[in-house]
PDB file of C-alpha atoms and ligand atoms in Angstrom:
ATOM      1  CA  MET A   1      30.103  24.207 -31.997  1.00  0.00           C
ATOM      2  CA  ILE A   2      28.382  21.252 -30.326  1.00  0.00           C
ATOM      3  CA  MET A   3      24.740  21.717 -29.405  1.00  0.00           C
ATOM      4  CA  PHE A   4      22.566  19.194 -27.595  1.00  0.00           C
ATOM      5  CA  LEU A   5      18.913  19.344 -28.642  1.00  0.00           C
ATOM      6  CA  LYS A   6      15.861  18.818 -26.461  1.00  0.00           C
ATOM      7  CA  PRO A   7      13.538  16.223 -28.014  1.00  0.00           C
ATOM      8  CA  ILE A   8       9.763  16.481 -28.169  1.00  0.00           C
ATOM      9  CA  PHE A   9       7.585  13.526 -27.183  1.00  0.00           C
ATOM     10  CA  ILE A  10       4.391  13.066 -29.160  1.00  0.00           C
ATOM     11  CA  ASP A  11       1.588  10.760 -28.051  1.00  0.00           C
ATOM     12  CA  LYS A  12      -0.120   8.600 -30.656  1.00  0.00           C
ATOM     13  CA  VAL A  13      -3.007   6.127 -30.480  1.00  0.00           C
ATOM     14  CA  TRP A  14      -0.539   3.474 -31.637  1.00  0.00           C
ATOM     15  CA  GLY A  15       2.263   4.507 -29.224  1.00  0.00           C
ATOM     16  CA  GLY A  16       3.579   2.806 -26.089  1.00  0.00           C
ATOM     17  CA  ASN A  17       6.047   3.087 -23.215  1.00  0.00           C
ATOM     18  CA  LYS A  18       9.106   1.227 -24.520  1.00  0.00           C
ATOM     19  CA  LEU A  19      11.246   4.339 -25.030  1.00  0.00           C
ATOM     20  CA  LYS A  20      11.237   5.004 -21.295  1.00  0.00           C
ATOM     21  CA  LYS A  21      13.391   1.962 -20.774  1.00  0.00           C
ATOM     22  CA  LEU A  22      15.360   2.010 -24.017  1.00  0.00           C
ATOM     23  CA  PHE A  23      16.454   5.643 -23.893  1.00  0.00           C
ATOM     24  CA  ASN A  24      15.487   6.668 -20.356  1.00  0.00           C
ATOM     25  CA  TYR A  25      13.012   9.209 -21.743  1.00  0.00           C
ATOM     26  CA  ASN A  26      10.362  10.655 -19.461  1.00  0.00           C
ATOM     27  CA  THR A  27       7.431   9.860 -21.771  1.00  0.00           C
ATOM     28  CA  SER A  28       3.781   8.961 -21.254  1.00  0.00           C
ATOM     29  CA  ASN A  29       2.581   5.396 -21.875  1.00  0.00           C
ATOM     30  CA  ASN A  30       1.349   6.368 -25.361  1.00  0.00           C
ATOM     31  CA  CYS A  31       4.493   7.917 -26.790  1.00  0.00           C
ATOM     32  CA  GLY A  32       4.588   7.245 -30.539  1.00  0.00           C
ATOM     33  CA  GLU A  33       7.166   9.695 -31.830  1.00  0.00           C
ATOM     34  CA  VAL A  34      10.217  11.490 -30.486  1.00  0.00           C
ATOM     35  CA  TRP A  35      11.163  14.440 -32.668  1.00  0.00           C
ATOM     36  CA  GLY A  36      14.854  14.781 -31.928  1.00  0.00           C
ATOM     37  CA  ILE A  37      16.221  17.105 -34.579  1.00  0.00           C
ATOM     38  CA  SER A  38      13.476  19.321 -35.899  1.00  0.00           C
ATOM     39  CA  ALA A  39      12.865  22.893 -36.995  1.00  0.00           C
ATOM     40  CA  HIS A  40       9.310  22.068 -38.056  1.00  0.00           C
ATOM     41  CA  LYS A  41       6.567  24.314 -36.636  1.00  0.00           C
ATOM     42  CA  ASN A  42       4.612  21.312 -35.318  1.00  0.00           C
ATOM     43  CA  GLY A  43       7.415  20.369 -32.925  1.00  0.00           C
ATOM     44  CA  GLU A  44      10.749  22.111 -32.625  1.00  0.00           C
ATOM     45  CA  SER A  45      14.028  21.220 -30.987  1.00  0.00           C
ATOM     46  CA  THR A  46      15.477  23.642 -28.445  1.00  0.00           C
ATOM     47  CA  ILE A  47      19.212  24.089 -27.883  1.00  0.00           C
ATOM     48  CA  LEU A  48      20.148  22.831 -24.403  1.00  0.00           C
ATOM     49  CA  ASN A  49      23.694  24.137 -23.894  1.00  0.00           C
ATOM     50  CA  GLY A  50      26.229  26.824 -24.727  1.00  0.00           C
ATOM     51  CA  TYR A  51      25.892  30.321 -26.114  1.00  0.00           C
ATOM     52  CA  PHE A  52      22.637  29.596 -27.975  1.00  0.00           C
ATOM     53  CA  LYS A  53      20.941  27.796 -25.059  1.00  0.00           C
ATOM     54  CA  GLY A  54      17.155  28.295 -25.281  1.00  0.00           C
ATOM     55  CA  TYR A  55      17.142  29.018 -29.023  1.00  0.00           C
ATOM     56  CA  LYS A  56      14.719  27.082 -31.199  1.00  0.00           C
ATOM     57  CA  LEU A  57      16.446  25.308 -34.058  1.00  0.00           C
ATOM     58  CA  SER A  58      14.546  27.407 -36.655  1.00  0.00           C
ATOM     59  CA  GLN A  59      15.711  30.595 -34.903  1.00  0.00           C
ATOM     60  CA  LEU A  60      19.298  29.426 -35.040  1.00  0.00           C
ATOM     61  CA  PHE A  61      18.853  28.466 -38.704  1.00  0.00           C
ATOM     62  CA  ASN A  62      17.347  31.848 -39.626  1.00  0.00           C
ATOM     63  CA  LYS A  63      19.737  34.058 -37.648  1.00  0.00           C
ATOM     64  CA  HIS A  64      23.005  32.142 -37.820  1.00  0.00           C
ATOM     65  CA  ARG A  65      23.118  30.500 -41.192  1.00  0.00           C
ATOM     66  CA  GLU A  66      26.923  30.440 -40.961  1.00  0.00           C
ATOM     67  CA  LEU A  67      26.587  27.580 -38.435  1.00  0.00           C
ATOM     68  CA  PHE A  68      24.834  25.656 -41.211  1.00  0.00           C
ATOM     69  CA  GLY A  69      27.571  26.437 -43.781  1.00  0.00           C
ATOM     70  CA  ASN A  70      25.341  29.137 -45.335  1.00  0.00           C
ATOM     71  CA  TYR A  71      22.926  26.500 -46.599  1.00  0.00           C
ATOM     72  CA  LYS A  72      20.819  28.062 -49.356  1.00  0.00           C
ATOM     73  CA  GLY A  73      17.370  26.466 -48.826  1.00  0.00           C
ATOM     74  CA  GLU A  74      14.579  28.485 -47.213  1.00  0.00           C
ATOM     75  CA  GLU A  75      13.960  26.028 -44.418  1.00  0.00           C
ATOM     76  CA  PHE A  76      15.937  23.537 -42.377  1.00  0.00           C
ATOM     77  CA  PRO A  77      15.455  20.496 -44.595  1.00  0.00           C
ATOM     78  CA  ILE A  78      15.443  17.413 -42.355  1.00  0.00           C
ATOM     79  CA  LEU A  79      13.626  15.957 -39.379  1.00  0.00           C
ATOM     80  CA  VAL A  80      15.060  13.095 -37.332  1.00  0.00           C
ATOM     81  CA  LYS A  81      12.711  11.056 -35.146  1.00  0.00           C
ATOM     82  CA  ILE A  82      12.383   7.826 -33.266  1.00  0.00           C
ATOM     83  CA  ILE A  83       9.122   6.010 -33.873  1.00  0.00           C
ATOM     84  CA  ASN A  84       7.746   3.612 -31.285  1.00  0.00           C
ATOM     85  CA  ALA A  85       4.922   1.498 -32.720  1.00  0.00           C
ATOM     86  CA  LYS A  86       3.238  -0.614 -30.073  1.00  0.00           C
ATOM     87  CA  LYS A  87       0.336  -1.030 -32.499  1.00  0.00           C
ATOM     88  CA  ASP A  88       0.074  -0.747 -36.288  1.00  0.00           C
ATOM     89  CA  LEU A  89       0.367   2.719 -37.842  1.00  0.00           C
ATOM     90  CA  SER A  90      -2.163   3.734 -40.478  1.00  0.00           C
ATOM     91  CA  ILE A  91      -1.519   2.734 -44.080  1.00  0.00           C
ATOM     92  CA  GLN A  92      -0.305   5.970 -45.568  1.00  0.00           C
ATOM     93  CA  VAL A  93       1.488   7.847 -48.307  1.00  0.00           C
ATOM     94  CA  HIS A  94       3.258  11.232 -48.452  1.00  0.00           C
ATOM     95  CA  PRO A  95       3.458  13.806 -51.294  1.00  0.00           C
ATOM     96  CA  ASN A  96       6.637  14.873 -53.094  1.00  0.00           C
ATOM     97  CA  ASP A  97       8.003  18.464 -53.067  1.00  0.00           C
ATOM     98  CA  ASN A  98       5.843  19.493 -56.008  1.00  0.00           C
ATOM     99  CA  GLN A  99       2.602  17.986 -54.691  1.00  0.00           C
ATOM    100  CA  ALA A 100       3.268  19.399 -51.193  1.00  0.00           C
ATOM    101  CA  LYS A 101       3.614  23.002 -52.419  1.00  0.00           C
ATOM    102  CA  LYS A 102      -0.110  23.641 -52.109  1.00  0.00           C
ATOM    103  CA  TYR A 103       0.159  22.753 -48.414  1.00  0.00           C
ATOM    104  CA  ASP A 104       3.083  25.172 -48.094  1.00  0.00           C
ATOM    105  CA  SER A 105       5.421  22.329 -47.161  1.00  0.00           C
ATOM    106  CA  LEU A 106       8.291  20.243 -48.389  1.00  0.00           C
ATOM    107  CA  GLY A 107       7.505  16.745 -49.630  1.00  0.00           C
ATOM    108  CA  LYS A 108       8.215  13.754 -47.435  1.00  0.00           C
ATOM    109  CA  THR A 109      10.750  11.205 -48.466  1.00  0.00           C
ATOM    110  CA  GLU A 110      11.811   9.163 -45.448  1.00  0.00           C
ATOM    111  CA  CYS A 111      14.375   6.549 -44.500  1.00  0.00           C
ATOM    112  CA  TRP A 112      14.113   3.963 -41.794  1.00  0.00           C
ATOM    113  CA  TYR A 113      16.631   2.108 -39.693  1.00  0.00           C
ATOM    114  CA  ILE A 114      15.076  -0.660 -37.588  1.00  0.00           C
ATOM    115  CA  ILE A 115      16.344  -0.255 -34.025  1.00  0.00           C
ATOM    116  CA  ASP A 116      14.258  -2.912 -32.342  1.00  0.00           C
ATOM    117  CA  SER A 117      11.561  -5.310 -33.485  1.00  0.00           C
ATOM    118  CA  GLU A 118      10.109  -8.538 -32.169  1.00  0.00           C
ATOM    119  CA  LYS A 119      10.398 -11.886 -33.922  1.00  0.00           C
ATOM    120  CA  ASP A 120       8.212 -12.096 -37.058  1.00  0.00           C
ATOM    121  CA  THR A 121       7.421  -8.377 -36.998  1.00  0.00           C
ATOM    122  CA  GLU A 122       6.229  -7.216 -40.402  1.00  0.00           C
ATOM    123  CA  ILE A 123       6.232  -3.985 -42.367  1.00  0.00           C
ATOM    124  CA  ILE A 124       4.241  -2.713 -45.327  1.00  0.00           C
ATOM    125  CA  ILE A 125       6.098  -1.034 -48.173  1.00  0.00           C
ATOM    126  CA  GLY A 126       4.594  -0.670 -51.643  1.00  0.00           C
ATOM    127  CA  HIS A 127       1.639  -2.164 -53.480  1.00  0.00           C
ATOM    128  CA  HIS A 128       0.892  -4.605 -56.292  1.00  0.00           C
ATOM    129  CA  ALA A 129      -1.664  -2.646 -58.385  1.00  0.00           C
ATOM    130  CA  LYS A 130      -0.627  -2.188 -62.011  1.00  0.00           C
ATOM    131  CA  THR A 131      -3.075   0.626 -62.820  1.00  0.00           C
ATOM    132  CA  LYS A 132      -4.811   3.444 -60.985  1.00  0.00           C
ATOM    133  CA  GLU A 133      -8.138   1.694 -61.603  1.00  0.00           C
ATOM    134  CA  GLU A 134      -6.932  -1.506 -59.951  1.00  0.00           C
ATOM    135  CA  TYR A 135      -5.520   0.519 -57.016  1.00  0.00           C
ATOM    136  CA  VAL A 136      -8.829   2.342 -56.434  1.00  0.00           C
ATOM    137  CA  ASN A 137     -10.880  -0.848 -56.823  1.00  0.00           C
ATOM    138  CA  LEU A 138      -8.828  -2.762 -54.268  1.00  0.00           C
ATOM    139  CA  ILE A 139      -9.173   0.112 -51.778  1.00  0.00           C
ATOM    140  CA  ASN A 140     -12.927   0.329 -52.339  1.00  0.00           C
ATOM    141  CA  GLU A 141     -13.196  -3.427 -51.804  1.00  0.00           C
ATOM    142  CA  GLY A 142     -11.030  -3.124 -48.695  1.00  0.00           C
ATOM    143  CA  ASN A 143      -8.800  -5.840 -50.142  1.00  0.00           C
ATOM    144  CA  TYR A 144      -5.564  -4.687 -48.524  1.00  0.00           C
ATOM    145  CA  THR A 145      -4.142  -8.193 -48.399  1.00  0.00           C
ATOM    146  CA  LYS A 146      -4.060  -8.259 -52.195  1.00  0.00           C
ATOM    147  CA  LEU A 147      -3.065  -4.616 -52.612  1.00  0.00           C
ATOM    148  CA  LEU A 148      -0.192  -4.245 -50.173  1.00  0.00           C
ATOM    149  CA  ASN A 149       3.348  -5.588 -50.093  1.00  0.00           C
ATOM    150  CA  LYS A 150       3.901  -6.886 -46.559  1.00  0.00           C
ATOM    151  CA  PHE A 151       7.013  -8.722 -45.381  1.00  0.00           C
ATOM    152  CA  LYS A 152       9.096  -9.570 -42.303  1.00  0.00           C
ATOM    153  CA  ILE A 153      11.833  -7.326 -40.957  1.00  0.00           C
ATOM    154  CA  GLN A 154      14.857  -7.665 -38.689  1.00  0.00           C
ATOM    155  CA  ASN A 155      16.793  -5.297 -36.457  1.00  0.00           C
ATOM    156  CA  GLY A 156      19.388  -3.389 -38.472  1.00  0.00           C
ATOM    157  CA  ASP A 157      17.346  -3.302 -41.714  1.00  0.00           C
ATOM    158  CA  TYR A 158      17.319  -0.071 -43.734  1.00  0.00           C
ATOM    159  CA  PHE A 159      14.518   1.073 -45.997  1.00  0.00           C
ATOM    160  CA  TYR A 160      14.184   4.020 -48.332  1.00  0.00           C
ATOM    161  CA  ILE A 161      10.588   5.292 -48.564  1.00  0.00           C
ATOM    162  CA  ASP A 162      10.390   7.617 -51.513  1.00  0.00           C
ATOM    163  CA  SER A 163       7.474  10.092 -51.437  1.00  0.00           C
ATOM    164  CA  GLY A 164       4.601   8.378 -53.266  1.00  0.00           C
ATOM    165  CA  THR A 165       5.359   5.005 -51.636  1.00  0.00           C
ATOM    166  CA  ILE A 166       2.433   3.543 -49.707  1.00  0.00           C
ATOM    167  CA  HIS A 167       3.668   2.194 -46.359  1.00  0.00           C
ATOM    168  CA  ALA A 168       2.876   1.298 -42.785  1.00  0.00           C
ATOM    169  CA  ILE A 169       5.025   0.523 -39.790  1.00  0.00           C
ATOM    170  CA  CYS A 170       3.473  -2.453 -37.988  1.00  0.00           C
ATOM    171  CA  SER A 171       3.180  -3.230 -34.284  1.00  0.00           C
ATOM    172  CA  ASN A 172       6.242  -3.960 -32.117  1.00  0.00           C
ATOM    173  CA  THR A 173       8.686  -1.865 -34.123  1.00  0.00           C
ATOM    174  CA  ILE A 174      11.055   0.843 -32.915  1.00  0.00           C
ATOM    175  CA  LEU A 175      12.817   2.633 -35.722  1.00  0.00           C
ATOM    176  CA  LEU A 176      14.843   5.709 -36.464  1.00  0.00           C
ATOM    177  CA  GLU A 177      13.368   7.857 -39.194  1.00  0.00           C
ATOM    178  CA  VAL A 178      15.225  10.538 -41.098  1.00  0.00           C
ATOM    179  CA  GLN A 179      12.881  12.454 -43.329  1.00  0.00           C
ATOM    180  CA  GLN A 180      12.413  15.714 -45.159  1.00  0.00           C
ATOM    181  CA  SER A 181      11.021  18.341 -42.777  1.00  0.00           C
ATOM    182  CA  SER A 182       7.311  17.795 -43.410  1.00  0.00           C
ATOM    183  CA  ASP A 183       4.257  16.653 -41.468  1.00  0.00           C
ATOM    184  CA  ILE A 184       1.866  15.776 -44.284  1.00  0.00           C
ATOM    185  CA  THR A 185       0.406  12.286 -44.190  1.00  0.00           C
ATOM    186  CA  PHE A 186      -2.413  10.977 -46.353  1.00  0.00           C
ATOM    187  CA  ARG A 187      -4.095   8.084 -44.570  1.00  0.00           C
ATOM    188  CA  VAL A 188      -5.525   5.350 -46.747  1.00  0.00           C
ATOM    189  CA  PHE A 189      -6.718   2.961 -44.050  1.00  0.00           C
ATOM    190  CA  ASP A 190      -6.628   3.147 -40.249  1.00  0.00           C
ATOM    191  CA  TYR A 191      -8.141  -0.146 -39.020  1.00  0.00           C
ATOM    192  CA  LYS A 192     -11.373   1.731 -38.107  1.00  0.00           C
ATOM    193  CA  ARG A 193      -9.574   2.967 -35.018  1.00  0.00           C
ATOM    194  CA  LEU A 194     -10.632   5.798 -32.698  1.00  0.00           C
ATOM    195  CA  ASP A 195      -8.359   8.675 -31.682  1.00  0.00           C
ATOM    196  CA  PHE A 196      -7.887   9.986 -28.102  1.00  0.00           C
ATOM    197  CA  ASN A 197     -11.229  11.854 -28.464  1.00  0.00           C
ATOM    198  CA  ASN A 198     -13.086   8.705 -29.517  1.00  0.00           C
ATOM    199  CA  LYS A 199     -13.433   9.887 -33.108  1.00  0.00           C
ATOM    200  CA  LEU A 200     -12.393   8.040 -36.263  1.00  0.00           C
ATOM    201  CA  ARG A 201      -9.162   9.508 -37.616  1.00  0.00           C
ATOM    202  CA  THR A 202      -9.640  11.233 -40.984  1.00  0.00           C
ATOM    203  CA  LEU A 203      -8.770   9.328 -44.154  1.00  0.00           C
ATOM    204  CA  HIS A 204      -7.426  10.999 -47.331  1.00  0.00           C
ATOM    205  CA  ILE A 205      -8.064   8.438 -50.045  1.00  0.00           C
ATOM    206  CA  LYS A 206      -8.483  10.968 -52.883  1.00  0.00           C
ATOM    207  CA  GLU A 207      -5.211  12.736 -52.020  1.00  0.00           C
ATOM    208  CA  SER A 208      -3.434   9.389 -51.748  1.00  0.00           C
ATOM    209  CA  VAL A 209      -4.542   8.388 -55.249  1.00  0.00           C
ATOM    210  CA  GLU A 210      -3.064  11.651 -56.569  1.00  0.00           C
ATOM    211  CA  CYS A 211       0.386  11.045 -55.148  1.00  0.00           C
ATOM    212  CA  VAL A 212       0.897   7.274 -54.950  1.00  0.00           C
ATOM    213  CA  ASN A 213       3.377   5.701 -57.400  1.00  0.00           C
ATOM    214  CA  ILE A 214       1.509   3.481 -59.912  1.00  0.00           C
ATOM    215  CA  PRO A 215       2.921   1.051 -60.897  1.00  0.00           C
ATOM    216  CA  ASP A 216       5.126   0.953 -57.821  1.00  0.00           C
ATOM    217  CA  ASN A 217       8.926   0.925 -57.573  1.00  0.00           C
ATOM    218  CA  VAL A 218      10.803  -1.999 -56.073  1.00  0.00           C
ATOM    219  CA  VAL A 219      11.577  -1.788 -52.346  1.00  0.00           C
ATOM    220  CA  ARG A 220      14.974  -0.174 -51.748  1.00  0.00           C
ATOM    221  CA  ARG A 221      16.893  -1.526 -48.773  1.00  0.00           C
ATOM    222  CA  GLN A 222      19.263   1.375 -48.412  1.00  0.00           C
ATOM    223  CA  HIS A 223      19.173   4.915 -47.171  1.00  0.00           C
ATOM    224  CA  ASN A 224      21.150   7.475 -49.141  1.00  0.00           C
ATOM    225  CA  ASN A 225      19.109   9.696 -51.414  1.00  0.00           C
ATOM    226  CA  GLU A 226      19.014  13.121 -53.042  1.00  0.00           C
ATOM    227  CA  PHE A 227      17.802  14.916 -49.876  1.00  0.00           C
ATOM    228  CA  PHE A 228      20.199  13.697 -47.188  1.00  0.00           C
ATOM    229  CA  SER A 229      22.799  11.066 -46.354  1.00  0.00           C
ATOM    230  CA  TYR A 230      23.522   9.197 -43.196  1.00  0.00           C
ATOM    231  CA  GLU A 231      25.759   6.577 -41.722  1.00  0.00           C
ATOM    232  CA  LEU A 232      25.886   4.403 -38.662  1.00  0.00           C
ATOM    233  CA  VAL A 233      29.175   4.770 -36.800  1.00  0.00           C
ATOM    234  CA  ASP A 234      30.522   2.337 -34.264  1.00  0.00           C
ATOM    235  CA  VAL A 235      32.786   4.267 -31.909  1.00  0.00           C
ATOM    236  CA  PHE A 236      35.305   2.157 -30.050  1.00  0.00           C
ATOM    237  CA  GLU A 237      37.475   4.175 -27.621  1.00  0.00           C
ATOM    238  CA  GLU A 238      38.012   7.236 -29.809  1.00  0.00           C
ATOM    239  CA  ARG A 239      37.023   8.652 -33.153  1.00  0.00           C
ATOM    240  CA  VAL A 240      38.018  11.957 -34.709  1.00  0.00           C
ATOM    241  CA  CYS A 241      35.409  13.612 -36.925  1.00  0.00           C
ATOM    242  CA  LYS A 242      34.840  16.809 -38.818  1.00  0.00           C
ATOM    243  CA  ALA A 243      31.305  17.972 -39.517  1.00  0.00           C
ATOM    244  CA  HIS A 244      30.065  18.211 -43.109  1.00  0.00           C
ATOM    245  CA  GLN A 245      29.567  21.549 -44.874  1.00  0.00           C
ATOM    246  CA  HIS A 246      25.993  22.034 -43.555  1.00  0.00           C
ATOM    247  CA  GLY A 247      26.661  20.376 -40.194  1.00  0.00           C
ATOM    248  CA  ASP A 248      26.380  16.873 -38.703  1.00  0.00           C
ATOM    249  CA  TYR A 249      23.183  15.777 -36.959  1.00  0.00           C
ATOM    250  CA  ILE A 250      23.746  12.937 -34.499  1.00  0.00           C
ATOM    251  CA  VAL A 251      21.559  10.494 -32.622  1.00  0.00           C
ATOM    252  CA  ILE A 252      23.263   8.300 -30.062  1.00  0.00           C
ATOM    253  CA  LEU A 253      21.653   4.884 -30.343  1.00  0.00           C
ATOM    254  CA  GLU A 254      23.708   2.930 -27.814  1.00  0.00           C
ATOM    255  CA  GLY A 255      26.284   3.428 -25.102  1.00  0.00           C
ATOM    256  CA  ILE A 256      27.768   6.214 -23.038  1.00  0.00           C
ATOM    257  CA  GLY A 257      30.807   8.360 -23.747  1.00  0.00           C
ATOM    258  CA  LYS A 258      31.938  11.874 -24.433  1.00  0.00           C
ATOM    259  CA  ILE A 259      31.793  14.272 -27.294  1.00  0.00           C
ATOM    260  CA  ASN A 260      34.800  16.549 -26.762  1.00  0.00           C
ATOM    261  CA  ASP A 261      34.521  17.378 -23.048  1.00  0.00           C
ATOM    262  CA  MET A 262      30.764  16.780 -22.762  1.00  0.00           C
ATOM    263  CA  GLU A 263      29.146  13.580 -21.570  1.00  0.00           C
ATOM    264  CA  CYS A 264      26.734  11.905 -23.953  1.00  0.00           C
ATOM    265  CA  LYS A 265      24.548   8.816 -23.820  1.00  0.00           C
ATOM    266  CA  ALA A 266      22.014   6.746 -25.759  1.00  0.00           C
ATOM    267  CA  GLY A 267      18.997   8.848 -26.685  1.00  0.00           C
ATOM    268  CA  ASP A 268      20.878  12.170 -27.051  1.00  0.00           C
ATOM    269  CA  PHE A 269      20.390  14.307 -30.156  1.00  0.00           C
ATOM    270  CA  ILE A 270      23.277  16.585 -31.106  1.00  0.00           C
ATOM    271  CA  MET A 271      23.966  19.168 -33.801  1.00  0.00           C
ATOM    272  CA  ILE A 272      27.564  19.877 -34.821  1.00  0.00           C
ATOM    273  CA  SER A 273      27.955  23.142 -36.715  1.00  0.00           C
ATOM    274  CA  SER A 274      29.497  23.442 -40.175  1.00  0.00           C
ATOM    275  CA  GLN A 275      32.939  21.815 -40.496  1.00  0.00           C
ATOM    276  CA  TYR A 276      33.550  21.804 -36.743  1.00  0.00           C
ATOM    277  CA  ALA A 277      36.117  19.235 -35.584  1.00  0.00           C
ATOM    278  CA  TYR A 278      35.051  16.924 -32.770  1.00  0.00           C
ATOM    279  CA  HIS A 279      36.159  13.792 -30.933  1.00  0.00           C
ATOM    280  CA  LEU A 280      33.913  10.991 -29.781  1.00  0.00           C
ATOM    281  CA  TYR A 281      35.121   8.872 -26.862  1.00  0.00           C
ATOM    282  CA  GLY A 282      33.717   5.709 -25.301  1.00  0.00           C
ATOM    283  CA  ASN A 283      31.738   2.811 -26.707  1.00  0.00           C
ATOM    284  CA  LEU A 284      28.946   4.279 -28.748  1.00  0.00           C
ATOM    285  CA  ILE A 285      26.783   3.486 -31.717  1.00  0.00           C
ATOM    286  CA  ILE A 286      25.735   6.714 -33.363  1.00  0.00           C
ATOM    287  CA  GLN A 287      23.783   7.647 -36.418  1.00  0.00           C
ATOM    288  CA  LYS A 288      25.016  10.701 -38.252  1.00  0.00           C
ATOM    289  CA  THR A 289      22.949  12.586 -40.836  1.00  0.00           C
ATOM    290  CA  TRP A 290      24.069  15.393 -43.163  1.00  0.00           C
ATOM    291  CA  PHE A 291      22.575  17.228 -46.125  1.00  0.00           C
TER     292      PHE A 291
HETATM  293 ZN1  LIG B   1       5.194   7.766 -43.303  1.00  0.00          ZN
END
């Protein structure tokens, strides 16, 4: 079964309007995140076509687990989004599964694929502190230049952001994020910026100290991990596929074409049910996630 999913547009103080042009989305001028494949309570995908039209993804997951290959976990495990950073995101860290239990959530390991960035755009992944004491001192001093590992990125780069990795997406970056289904972010620093209500956004320095990796791991420029896998597929004319055991979750990044007899285009999010055979036609670049 092939199900198109309706994305959710989320405004952020650091968002912008670039996704209107790139994916023809009807967003505001502050759109920061597009949640494309999500069964998370803070923003859920809705099925747009076929027998289950109108279902929320969590409903489908709870009532028709056979479409997900009878996946055993209690909740739909992944969330796929497009992030549009016109300005810098906060410097942040996410908890792992164990640390997130007290918030009744999964942890948040995430992977990034850089869709579009401007020349000399940077990113922050990891820190240089050797001990917890050094980490806390550098934060108290506000010495983020010394603390953080900042470097230049290019379109097409992949990064693996294990939970416990301090990170920040910087201005002028559009990326695809595949993550565990979680919405817990501990902000360490937010550039003293005001939110849409003219209030400072809350920081969570104590929580960040509890879950940040010290000393840090080296930056991993790849994407497969214990929670999910994904690949980028270049479709030229035709490609025959069969969905993985728990389904395939597709984002079309470029082009127009067809999936079986249905038209598809850049910006579409599609779920293919467990082991379903499908054909892709046209010239497309797609990203396919499975778990
Ligand atoms: Zn993050």
